[in-house]
Amino acid sequence: MKKYLISTALLAASAFAASVTVNPSSTAQKVTGFGGASVYYQSWIKNLPAADQEALFDTAFTGLNISLLRVGNWYQDEDITKVQDDIDIVKAAKTRLGDHMKIQMSSWSAPAKLKPSNSLNGKDGHSKSDKTLKKANGDAYGAYAYTDFANWWKKSLEAYKAAGISPDYVSIQNEPDMEATYEETLFEPTETNEIAGYKEALNAVYDAVKGQTKLIGPEPLGIGYSNFEKYAKALDANKLDGYSYHLYHAGDGNDNSGNNYLDPENFRKPMKAIADVYGKGDKPIIMTEFCPMLDEPREKDMLGLAQIMQIGFTDGRLSGYIAWQLFWGYHSQMIGVCPGAGWDLDGSGKYVCDDAGFKIFPEYHAMRHFSKFVNPGASVIASSTAEANLKTVAFLSANGDSISTIIINTGSTAIQLDNPAITGYGLITAVQSKENGLKSKNISVAACTVLPARSITTLVYKKGAAASTVATCKDETSDSSYVEPIIVPTDDVVIVDYTATTDVSTWQAMDDKLSAVTYGTTAIDGVAGYASVPLAGCDQSEESCGYQNQLLNISAEGAKALASCASLVITMRSQGTSDAYVNVGGAAGGSWVDYEYGKLAAGSKWSETKVSLKKEGENGSTALTFNSESAGIYIAKIVATGCTGTGSAIKMPRRYTFNESKMQAMIFDLNGNLVWKGLKGDALNSNGTLKPSIRQGAYILKTKNNAIRVIKK
């Protein structure tokens, strides 16, 4: 008999409920570990005040008890001093966790000198053949510079080891199938006339570093469309110590990361297909990167992550799971970091903050239900339930003295659980996290447990412990004062909606190199009305290209919305198959203090991108500007959200007179890494280019008052 609980008043009368069966004698794969990545924004973390920094490390490492930390190989120019922040972060982790925590290292790019583009970044290549390894006559492994690539990996590992970072697992290339604008190197499964082969590169690296570390791969972008298998089946399995992949697509059209978080079942079929072939031996399968790819954390993503992991460790036979953002320079998966005033932009406009510190987000707690209570060496054991809304996975510790059972209630109604009776084991710890409720809360140990709607529960059993004689149970994670951390706007203002108008005459090309904006009527993924916006299609930091802006003049009501609303939500997509990154700003009546860089227009799908308006209230912009290095984007709709007092008059900007050259300034690369700090007068030449001795390219120059994009020639 199964009883759903409508309120806690009914609990005492519930004699029977749902049940879960756990069988410790039925074992499957062993656990390698759980954790997250420390990739990008390391300088943000290291610039926290000392007390906050220590508290962050305690929260991230001790609090989660992570057993896998993912780091990047940033030794491309063979200068280990440039990764000092990584060295310090790994040291802090090892100080707290010792050998319990293993290091997984991936390379995002081969050294620039080994690529035809002579650049780490994909945006600097004109074709795929520019973004792979250089060709090399007489290389022992094939037609490309595999030997040089392997020798670079060998030098990298030696340098990192000497600096205190000894990777336990190495992936030779992050997402070899991903054509990106940032650091990347493309590899096909085997070499072609245009692109180097992953198989040949792996063979070379294996010969160069064997015995120094364990090699895992092929680490593709996603597992849909047999993408993982395409690479894996081409490889010599003897050269790999384990397999790895990412989850940014699941196949069957399920390519939206945010949507997959809300429907994790999309992953079950492709995960199982991989497990059925590659998960039956003793080589671990590790999921090394995934996140929702959204501007704002969502409460519901806590259950999303937990259920993805549950599917992964059951049907997917995963051995390890590494979430993408352990800590990040803006709203993160698990921990968001703000170094303080002056660090309020990361170069892509995704995070605004003033007070130094960090914040824990819902997915932190989802990971903690696994990482805190399941250690490496544990085995996945059989667990089952007849209740469709319950998802379960259980683990037996390496020495057999404890069992951790994780139960996810995905339904909208609380369920009373008769706790599993496991012969020889007694329940000693129960922890719950509830969507829109308290998180990681220790609850009473009893013979039954209330599983609140939309919640995660971990039950820890110890061998030889007595079974609880307490029969009553109640929902202990409810908090009447808890408010879901999502701003509900009092009003929305539609700036433009091309399903309601065909008029694109309000657009104005601000450079004669740009074609005019046109109205599109050919349906794209169900959207039949949109503006087709031509953009630069070239590197705007280059003089021959320059910044080419499209200007959208907006109505008086829209201008008021810019002054009084929290954010813009722009429904847009790239005109190509690759993601486009668009810079968005205000213009005409005034320009924005915080220009928003790198807003995503996804390739081959519509995306809703949020642009903050929190600091734009007094600037009086009456138009929006868009520019990008992509060839063009489609825009279907722009809506101002979180609006209050939209009828109020626009305030004119205050004006000050001061010597800007004496202002403190910081220079960031486009990944948000701090590369220089000093006075603004020492940062800029008279022509607006950068003075400091840093690499050529585009950067963000930030002062307390604004952020501008500048170049180093």
PDB file of C-alpha atoms in Angstrom, residues 393-573:
ATOM      1  CA  VAL A 393      21.026   4.776  -6.679  1.00  0.00           C
ATOM      2  CA  ALA A 394      23.023   3.073  -3.903  1.00  0.00           C
ATOM      3  CA  PHE A 395      26.722   2.610  -3.137  1.00  0.00           C
ATOM      4  CA  LEU A 396      28.613   0.112  -0.956  1.00  0.00           C
ATOM      5  CA  SER A 397      31.844   1.465   0.566  1.00  0.00           C
ATOM      6  CA  ALA A 398      35.169  -0.064  -0.468  1.00  0.00           C
ATOM      7  CA  ASN A 399      35.542  -1.992   2.795  1.00  0.00           C
ATOM      8  CA  GLY A 400      31.861  -2.890   2.958  1.00  0.00           C
ATOM      9  CA  ASP A 401      31.208  -1.101   6.238  1.00  0.00           C
ATOM     10  CA  SER A 402      28.656   1.446   4.963  1.00  0.00           C
ATOM     11  CA  ILE A 403      25.939   1.912   2.348  1.00  0.00           C
ATOM     12  CA  SER A 404      24.732   5.249   0.987  1.00  0.00           C
ATOM     13  CA  THR A 405      21.363   5.315  -0.750  1.00  0.00           C
ATOM     14  CA  ILE A 406      20.306   8.429  -2.661  1.00  0.00           C
ATOM     15  CA  ILE A 407      16.586   8.833  -3.350  1.00  0.00           C
ATOM     16  CA  ILE A 408      15.164  11.604  -5.539  1.00  0.00           C
ATOM     17  CA  ASN A 409      11.475  12.448  -5.385  1.00  0.00           C
ATOM     18  CA  THR A 410      10.810  14.040  -8.761  1.00  0.00           C
ATOM     19  CA  GLY A 411       7.075  14.355  -8.171  1.00  0.00           C
ATOM     20  CA  SER A 412       4.989  17.272  -6.943  1.00  0.00           C
ATOM     21  CA  THR A 413       3.658  15.426  -3.875  1.00  0.00           C
ATOM     22  CA  ALA A 414       5.465  14.272  -0.730  1.00  0.00           C
ATOM     23  CA  ILE A 415       5.823  10.513  -0.250  1.00  0.00           C
ATOM     24  CA  GLN A 416       6.355   8.616   2.980  1.00  0.00           C
ATOM     25  CA  LEU A 417       9.126   6.055   2.611  1.00  0.00           C
ATOM     26  CA  ASP A 418       9.481   2.908   4.646  1.00  0.00           C
ATOM     27  CA  ASN A 419      13.261   3.061   4.970  1.00  0.00           C
ATOM     28  CA  PRO A 420      15.101   0.165   3.303  1.00  0.00           C
ATOM     29  CA  ALA A 421      15.810  -2.748   5.612  1.00  0.00           C
ATOM     30  CA  ILE A 422      19.344  -3.939   4.779  1.00  0.00           C
ATOM     31  CA  THR A 423      20.430  -7.097   6.576  1.00  0.00           C
ATOM     32  CA  GLY A 424      23.376  -6.402   8.882  1.00  0.00           C
ATOM     33  CA  TYR A 425      23.187  -2.610   8.454  1.00  0.00           C
ATOM     34  CA  GLY A 426      21.470   0.125  10.438  1.00  0.00           C
ATOM     35  CA  LEU A 427      20.588   3.677   9.414  1.00  0.00           C
ATOM     36  CA  ILE A 428      22.836   6.265  11.119  1.00  0.00           C
ATOM     37  CA  THR A 429      22.506   9.459   9.020  1.00  0.00           C
ATOM     38  CA  ALA A 430      19.735  11.026   6.933  1.00  0.00           C
ATOM     39  CA  VAL A 431      20.231  14.230   4.919  1.00  0.00           C
ATOM     40  CA  GLN A 432      17.713  16.093   2.765  1.00  0.00           C
ATOM     41  CA  SER A 433      17.592  18.973   0.310  1.00  0.00           C
ATOM     42  CA  LYS A 434      14.288  20.350  -0.923  1.00  0.00           C
ATOM     43  CA  GLU A 435      13.581  22.516  -3.937  1.00  0.00           C
ATOM     44  CA  ASN A 436      12.443  25.897  -2.560  1.00  0.00           C
ATOM     45  CA  GLY A 437      13.265  24.657   0.922  1.00  0.00           C
ATOM     46  CA  LEU A 438      16.156  23.960   3.255  1.00  0.00           C
ATOM     47  CA  LYS A 439      19.250  22.271   1.832  1.00  0.00           C
ATOM     48  CA  SER A 440      21.742  19.666   3.093  1.00  0.00           C
ATOM     49  CA  LYS A 441      19.774  19.383   6.331  1.00  0.00           C
ATOM     50  CA  ASN A 442      20.354  16.486   8.703  1.00  0.00           C
ATOM     51  CA  ILE A 443      16.945  15.033   9.540  1.00  0.00           C
ATOM     52  CA  SER A 444      15.809  12.570  12.169  1.00  0.00           C
ATOM     53  CA  VAL A 445      16.752   8.917  11.840  1.00  0.00           C
ATOM     54  CA  ALA A 446      13.623   6.794  12.016  1.00  0.00           C
ATOM     55  CA  ALA A 447      12.003   3.712  10.523  1.00  0.00           C
ATOM     56  CA  CYS A 448      10.378   5.933   7.925  1.00  0.00           C
ATOM     57  CA  THR A 449      11.325   9.136   6.143  1.00  0.00           C
ATOM     58  CA  VAL A 450       9.207  11.779   4.478  1.00  0.00           C
ATOM     59  CA  LEU A 451      10.470  12.457   0.972  1.00  0.00           C
ATOM     60  CA  PRO A 452       9.214  15.995   0.276  1.00  0.00           C
ATOM     61  CA  ALA A 453       8.047  16.897  -3.202  1.00  0.00           C
ATOM     62  CA  ARG A 454      10.997  17.782  -5.443  1.00  0.00           C
ATOM     63  CA  SER A 455      13.663  16.672  -2.985  1.00  0.00           C
ATOM     64  CA  ILE A 456      16.865  14.637  -2.606  1.00  0.00           C
ATOM     65  CA  THR A 457      17.438  12.347   0.388  1.00  0.00           C
ATOM     66  CA  THR A 458      20.622  10.467   1.284  1.00  0.00           C
ATOM     67  CA  LEU A 459      20.353   7.618   3.793  1.00  0.00           C
ATOM     68  CA  VAL A 460      23.660   6.353   5.198  1.00  0.00           C
ATOM     69  CA  TYR A 461      23.770   2.871   6.758  1.00  0.00           C
ATOM     70  CA  LYS A 462      26.571   1.440   8.891  1.00  0.00           C
ATOM     71  CA  LYS A 463      27.401  -2.216   9.245  1.00  0.00           C
ATOM     72  CA  GLY A 464      26.423  -3.552  12.660  1.00  0.00           C
ATOM     73  CA  ALA A 465      24.394  -0.476  13.662  1.00  0.00           C
ATOM     74  CA  ALA A 466      21.021  -1.156  15.255  1.00  0.00           C
ATOM     75  CA  ALA A 467      17.856  -0.474  13.294  1.00  0.00           C
ATOM     76  CA  SER A 468      15.936   2.564  14.471  1.00  0.00           C
ATOM     77  CA  THR A 469      12.932   1.939  16.697  1.00  0.00           C
ATOM     78  CA  VAL A 470      11.506   5.426  16.110  1.00  0.00           C
ATOM     79  CA  ALA A 471       8.428   4.980  13.939  1.00  0.00           C
ATOM     80  CA  THR A 472       7.256   8.538  13.295  1.00  0.00           C
ATOM     81  CA  CYS A 473       8.515  10.795  10.546  1.00  0.00           C
ATOM     82  CA  LYS A 474       7.813  14.269   9.251  1.00  0.00           C
ATOM     83  CA  ASP A 475       8.880  16.774   6.628  1.00  0.00           C
ATOM     84  CA  GLU A 476      11.814  18.594   8.224  1.00  0.00           C
ATOM     85  CA  THR A 477      12.952  20.591   5.192  1.00  0.00           C
ATOM     86  CA  SER A 478      10.001  22.936   4.896  1.00  0.00           C
ATOM     87  CA  ASP A 479      10.672  26.599   5.647  1.00  0.00           C
ATOM     88  CA  SER A 480       7.726  28.943   5.361  1.00  0.00           C
ATOM     89  CA  SER A 481      10.075  31.927   5.011  1.00  0.00           C
ATOM     90  CA  TYR A 482      12.033  30.425   2.117  1.00  0.00           C
ATOM     91  CA  VAL A 483      11.602  32.231  -1.194  1.00  0.00           C
ATOM     92  CA  GLU A 484      12.773  30.755  -4.479  1.00  0.00           C
ATOM     93  CA  PRO A 485      15.782  32.852  -5.587  1.00  0.00           C
ATOM     94  CA  ILE A 486      14.252  33.938  -8.881  1.00  0.00           C
ATOM     95  CA  ILE A 487      13.114  37.508  -9.426  1.00  0.00           C
ATOM     96  CA  VAL A 488       9.479  37.610 -10.469  1.00  0.00           C
ATOM     97  CA  PRO A 489       9.016  40.839 -12.433  1.00  0.00           C
ATOM     98  CA  THR A 490       6.124  43.120 -11.580  1.00  0.00           C
ATOM     99  CA  ASP A 491       5.801  43.887 -15.267  1.00  0.00           C
ATOM    100  CA  ASP A 492       7.404  43.130 -18.617  1.00  0.00           C
ATOM    101  CA  VAL A 493       7.922  45.627 -21.413  1.00  0.00           C
ATOM    102  CA  VAL A 494       8.205  44.317 -24.969  1.00  0.00           C
ATOM    103  CA  ILE A 495      10.932  46.275 -26.739  1.00  0.00           C
ATOM    104  CA  VAL A 496      10.315  44.505 -30.042  1.00  0.00           C
ATOM    105  CA  ASP A 497       8.472  41.323 -31.046  1.00  0.00           C
ATOM    106  CA  TYR A 498       8.796  40.241 -34.665  1.00  0.00           C
ATOM    107  CA  THR A 499       5.868  37.866 -34.400  1.00  0.00           C
ATOM    108  CA  ALA A 500       3.731  41.003 -33.978  1.00  0.00           C
ATOM    109  CA  THR A 501       5.469  43.385 -36.406  1.00  0.00           C
ATOM    110  CA  THR A 502       7.337  43.142 -39.699  1.00  0.00           C
ATOM    111  CA  ASP A 503       8.822  46.635 -39.375  1.00  0.00           C
ATOM    112  CA  VAL A 504      12.641  46.586 -39.279  1.00  0.00           C
ATOM    113  CA  SER A 505      13.028  50.246 -40.272  1.00  0.00           C
ATOM    114  CA  THR A 506      14.083  51.088 -36.695  1.00  0.00           C
ATOM    115  CA  TRP A 507      17.418  49.336 -37.360  1.00  0.00           C
ATOM    116  CA  GLN A 508      20.344  51.376 -38.638  1.00  0.00           C
ATOM    117  CA  ALA A 509      23.724  50.074 -39.877  1.00  0.00           C
ATOM    118  CA  MET A 510      26.419  52.250 -38.282  1.00  0.00           C
ATOM    119  CA  ASP A 511      29.143  51.115 -40.682  1.00  0.00           C
ATOM    120  CA  ASP A 512      28.960  51.107 -44.469  1.00  0.00           C
ATOM    121  CA  LYS A 513      30.458  47.611 -44.459  1.00  0.00           C
ATOM    122  CA  LEU A 514      27.228  46.270 -42.972  1.00  0.00           C
ATOM    123  CA  SER A 515      24.166  45.315 -45.017  1.00  0.00           C
ATOM    124  CA  ALA A 516      20.743  46.441 -43.883  1.00  0.00           C
ATOM    125  CA  VAL A 517      18.637  44.450 -41.437  1.00  0.00           C
ATOM    126  CA  THR A 518      15.841  42.518 -43.173  1.00  0.00           C
ATOM    127  CA  TYR A 519      12.697  40.765 -41.986  1.00  0.00           C
ATOM    128  CA  GLY A 520      12.699  36.967 -42.156  1.00  0.00           C
ATOM    129  CA  THR A 521       9.590  34.909 -42.745  1.00  0.00           C
ATOM    130  CA  THR A 522      10.996  31.443 -43.467  1.00  0.00           C
ATOM    131  CA  ALA A 523      10.242  29.482 -40.295  1.00  0.00           C
ATOM    132  CA  ILE A 524      13.280  28.429 -38.254  1.00  0.00           C
ATOM    133  CA  ASP A 525      12.520  25.928 -35.486  1.00  0.00           C
ATOM    134  CA  GLY A 526       8.940  27.140 -35.352  1.00  0.00           C
ATOM    135  CA  VAL A 527       9.788  30.871 -35.300  1.00  0.00           C
ATOM    136  CA  ALA A 528       8.379  32.501 -38.429  1.00  0.00           C
ATOM    137  CA  GLY A 529       9.067  36.188 -37.711  1.00  0.00           C
ATOM    138  CA  TYR A 530      12.480  37.644 -36.908  1.00  0.00           C
ATOM    139  CA  ALA A 531      14.996  40.302 -37.836  1.00  0.00           C
ATOM    140  CA  SER A 532      17.985  39.102 -39.848  1.00  0.00           C
ATOM    141  CA  VAL A 533      20.870  41.203 -38.514  1.00  0.00           C
ATOM    142  CA  PRO A 534      24.133  41.203 -40.542  1.00  0.00           C
ATOM    143  CA  LEU A 535      27.274  41.643 -38.410  1.00  0.00           C
ATOM    144  CA  ALA A 536      31.011  41.975 -38.961  1.00  0.00           C
ATOM    145  CA  GLY A 537      32.024  38.422 -39.800  1.00  0.00           C
ATOM    146  CA  CYS A 538      35.644  39.267 -38.942  1.00  0.00           C
ATOM    147  CA  ASP A 539      37.915  39.973 -35.972  1.00  0.00           C
ATOM    148  CA  GLN A 540      36.819  43.437 -34.858  1.00  0.00           C
ATOM    149  CA  SER A 541      40.097  44.061 -33.070  1.00  0.00           C
ATOM    150  CA  GLU A 542      41.797  44.057 -36.470  1.00  0.00           C
ATOM    151  CA  GLU A 543      42.048  47.459 -38.154  1.00  0.00           C
ATOM    152  CA  SER A 544      40.793  46.055 -41.455  1.00  0.00           C
ATOM    153  CA  CYS A 545      37.587  44.927 -39.752  1.00  0.00           C
ATOM    154  CA  GLY A 546      36.863  47.427 -36.958  1.00  0.00           C
ATOM    155  CA  TYR A 547      33.794  47.598 -34.776  1.00  0.00           C
ATOM    156  CA  GLN A 548      30.714  47.369 -36.947  1.00  0.00           C
ATOM    157  CA  ASN A 549      27.548  48.196 -35.006  1.00  0.00           C
ATOM    158  CA  GLN A 550      23.913  47.676 -35.852  1.00  0.00           C
ATOM    159  CA  LEU A 551      21.727  50.207 -34.009  1.00  0.00           C
ATOM    160  CA  LEU A 552      18.148  49.464 -32.927  1.00  0.00           C
ATOM    161  CA  ASN A 553      16.215  52.645 -32.142  1.00  0.00           C
ATOM    162  CA  ILE A 554      13.539  51.952 -29.545  1.00  0.00           C
ATOM    163  CA  SER A 555      10.307  53.615 -28.497  1.00  0.00           C
ATOM    164  CA  ALA A 556       9.899  56.058 -25.619  1.00  0.00           C
ATOM    165  CA  GLU A 557       8.292  53.257 -23.588  1.00  0.00           C
ATOM    166  CA  GLY A 558      11.272  51.028 -24.363  1.00  0.00           C
ATOM    167  CA  ALA A 559      13.707  53.745 -23.307  1.00  0.00           C
ATOM    168  CA  LYS A 560      11.878  54.079 -19.992  1.00  0.00           C
ATOM    169  CA  ALA A 561      12.136  50.325 -19.572  1.00  0.00           C
ATOM    170  CA  LEU A 562      15.925  50.486 -19.907  1.00  0.00           C
ATOM    171  CA  ALA A 563      15.879  52.960 -17.032  1.00  0.00           C
ATOM    172  CA  SER A 564      13.601  51.010 -14.720  1.00  0.00           C
ATOM    173  CA  CYS A 565      13.831  47.268 -15.489  1.00  0.00           C
ATOM    174  CA  ALA A 566      16.222  44.638 -14.155  1.00  0.00           C
ATOM    175  CA  SER A 567      17.264  43.002 -17.406  1.00  0.00           C
ATOM    176  CA  LEU A 568      16.665  42.435 -21.093  1.00  0.00           C
ATOM    177  CA  VAL A 569      15.840  38.988 -22.411  1.00  0.00           C
ATOM    178  CA  ILE A 570      16.871  38.677 -26.063  1.00  0.00           C
ATOM    179  CA  THR A 571      15.585  35.702 -28.064  1.00  0.00           C
ATOM    180  CA  MET A 572      18.214  35.185 -30.719  1.00  0.00           C
ATOM    181  CA  ARG A 573      20.293  32.623 -32.549  1.00  0.00           C
TER     182      ARG A 573
END
